[in-house]
Every structure is written in structure tokens, then in C-alpha cells.
XYZ file of C-alpha atoms in Angstrom:
116
model
C 0.099 0.127 0.043
C 1.483 3.505 -0.913
C 1.642 6.174 1.233
C 1.427 9.809 0.049
C 3.056 13.250 0.688
C 2.130 16.763 -0.589
C 4.492 16.095 -3.640
C 5.038 12.252 -3.341
C 3.879 8.737 -3.533
C 5.950 6.211 -1.687
C 6.397 2.956 -0.099
C 9.587 2.699 2.002
C 9.760 -0.230 4.467
C 12.577 -0.291 6.490
C 13.608 -3.444 9.024
C 15.372 -2.246 11.966
C 16.905 -4.151 14.725
C 18.966 -3.011 17.616
C 20.332 -5.036 20.582
C 21.064 -3.728 24.166
C 24.659 -3.133 25.037
C 26.570 -6.409 25.867
C 23.398 -8.520 25.419
C 22.557 -8.571 29.157
C 18.883 -9.880 28.521
C 17.486 -7.028 30.331
C 14.249 -6.342 28.215
C 11.665 -8.385 29.950
C 8.859 -7.984 32.274
C 7.819 -4.331 32.904
C 10.942 -3.010 30.913
C 9.735 -4.974 27.744
C 6.471 -3.445 27.958
C 7.850 -0.006 28.474
C 10.027 -0.429 25.486
C 7.158 -1.458 23.410
C 5.108 1.235 24.400
C 7.882 4.007 23.774
C 8.656 2.503 20.326
C 4.998 3.062 19.610
C 4.925 6.416 20.782
C 8.113 7.709 18.998
C 7.146 5.908 15.591
C 3.597 7.670 15.828
C 5.337 11.161 16.772
C 7.288 10.891 13.582
C 4.795 9.453 11.105
C 6.292 5.847 10.996
C 3.744 2.989 10.620
C 4.910 -0.149 12.677
C 4.032 -3.104 10.113
C 5.534 -5.631 12.502
C 7.531 -5.456 15.581
C 9.315 -7.840 18.447
C 10.811 -7.369 21.655
C 12.946 -10.119 22.940
C 15.219 -10.394 26.008
C 18.257 -8.521 24.315
C 17.059 -6.992 21.235
C 14.359 -4.911 19.540
C 13.127 -5.664 15.848
C 10.714 -3.526 14.154
C 9.438 -3.415 10.520
C 8.589 0.219 9.848
C 7.127 2.177 6.851
C 8.881 5.404 6.754
C 8.267 8.862 5.363
C 10.681 10.270 2.529
C 12.139 12.912 5.111
C 13.441 10.495 7.417
C 16.635 8.263 7.114
C 17.166 4.817 8.873
C 19.949 6.742 10.930
C 17.495 9.482 12.234
C 14.829 6.688 13.024
C 17.263 4.783 15.102
C 18.587 7.981 16.685
C 15.111 9.031 17.608
C 14.447 5.425 19.000
C 17.431 4.756 20.925
C 18.259 8.370 22.278
C 14.969 8.706 24.038
C 14.242 5.334 25.072
C 17.553 5.197 27.076
C 17.046 8.070 28.611
C 13.540 7.200 29.684
C 14.210 3.565 30.752
C 17.069 4.770 32.980
C 15.095 7.245 34.711
C 11.876 4.840 35.430
C 14.182 1.778 35.988
C 17.035 2.428 38.718
C 18.501 -1.078 38.149
C 19.185 -0.328 34.524
C 21.137 2.705 35.623
C 23.456 0.641 37.446
C 23.913 -1.945 35.058
C 24.638 0.550 32.192
C 26.758 3.365 33.039
C 27.418 6.037 30.811
C 23.596 6.419 29.821
C 23.786 3.815 27.048
C 21.454 1.060 27.129
C 21.610 0.331 23.518
C 24.413 -1.027 21.484
C 26.447 1.401 19.240
C 25.213 0.281 16.013
C 22.323 -1.230 14.497
C 21.017 -3.586 11.645
C 18.794 -1.844 8.911
C 17.691 -3.371 5.613
C 15.023 -2.102 2.852
C 12.105 -4.554 2.466
C 9.784 -4.164 -0.618
C 8.746 -6.145 -3.867
C 11.253 -6.362 -6.662
């Protein structure tokens, strides 16, 4: 299904995956639910449609339909930046484990998805 902008018709789908730093398996229980909620909020604020998503113990994988003005790196910057800060404020045990205010690993995986 195509999306429309003021001067564009597009279908940009990105598969994005990011893991927590050192794969500590902390994305469980309340933390998992909060991560899922935050990713949904961030995507809604930036006109990203989540086609599919999955939060496991050590990584988050989402398939999004992105607008033309956002790059994959900008999308990940928004998701990782805000969620890291909020998670450490709301869950003190994460702040002790992830010193330096970084919950997420440095990099991320991104691939485009679509018909050929």
C-alpha cells in the first residue's frame, strides 16, 4: 500500500534491529512492556507506521514504513536516544548496569524491504 505526501507517493519499508549493550537480557517484564510502548509512541510522533515488531530479552526488531524525509539513522537516533534516557529514569537497576547512559549497542541493523 502506497503512502502519499504533498508531492510524493512512496512505499519505504525498513527492517530495523538494535540490541542492548553487551546483550545482558534485560528487556523482560515491565521493561519489555515499556520499551514496546515507547517505540510505538516515538513512531507515531514521527509518522512511522509499524508493520511488525518484536521485543526479545536482548534486542528489538521492527518493520516500519517510513516517510521520505527520515533516514534510517535518524529513525534509530530518535528511538535509541529517547528510550535509553527514559528507561534509565524509570528503572534504577538499569542505570547501575549501564553506566554512561547507554542502554543500546552502538550500531544497529537495517535493511530495506519491498517488492522487486
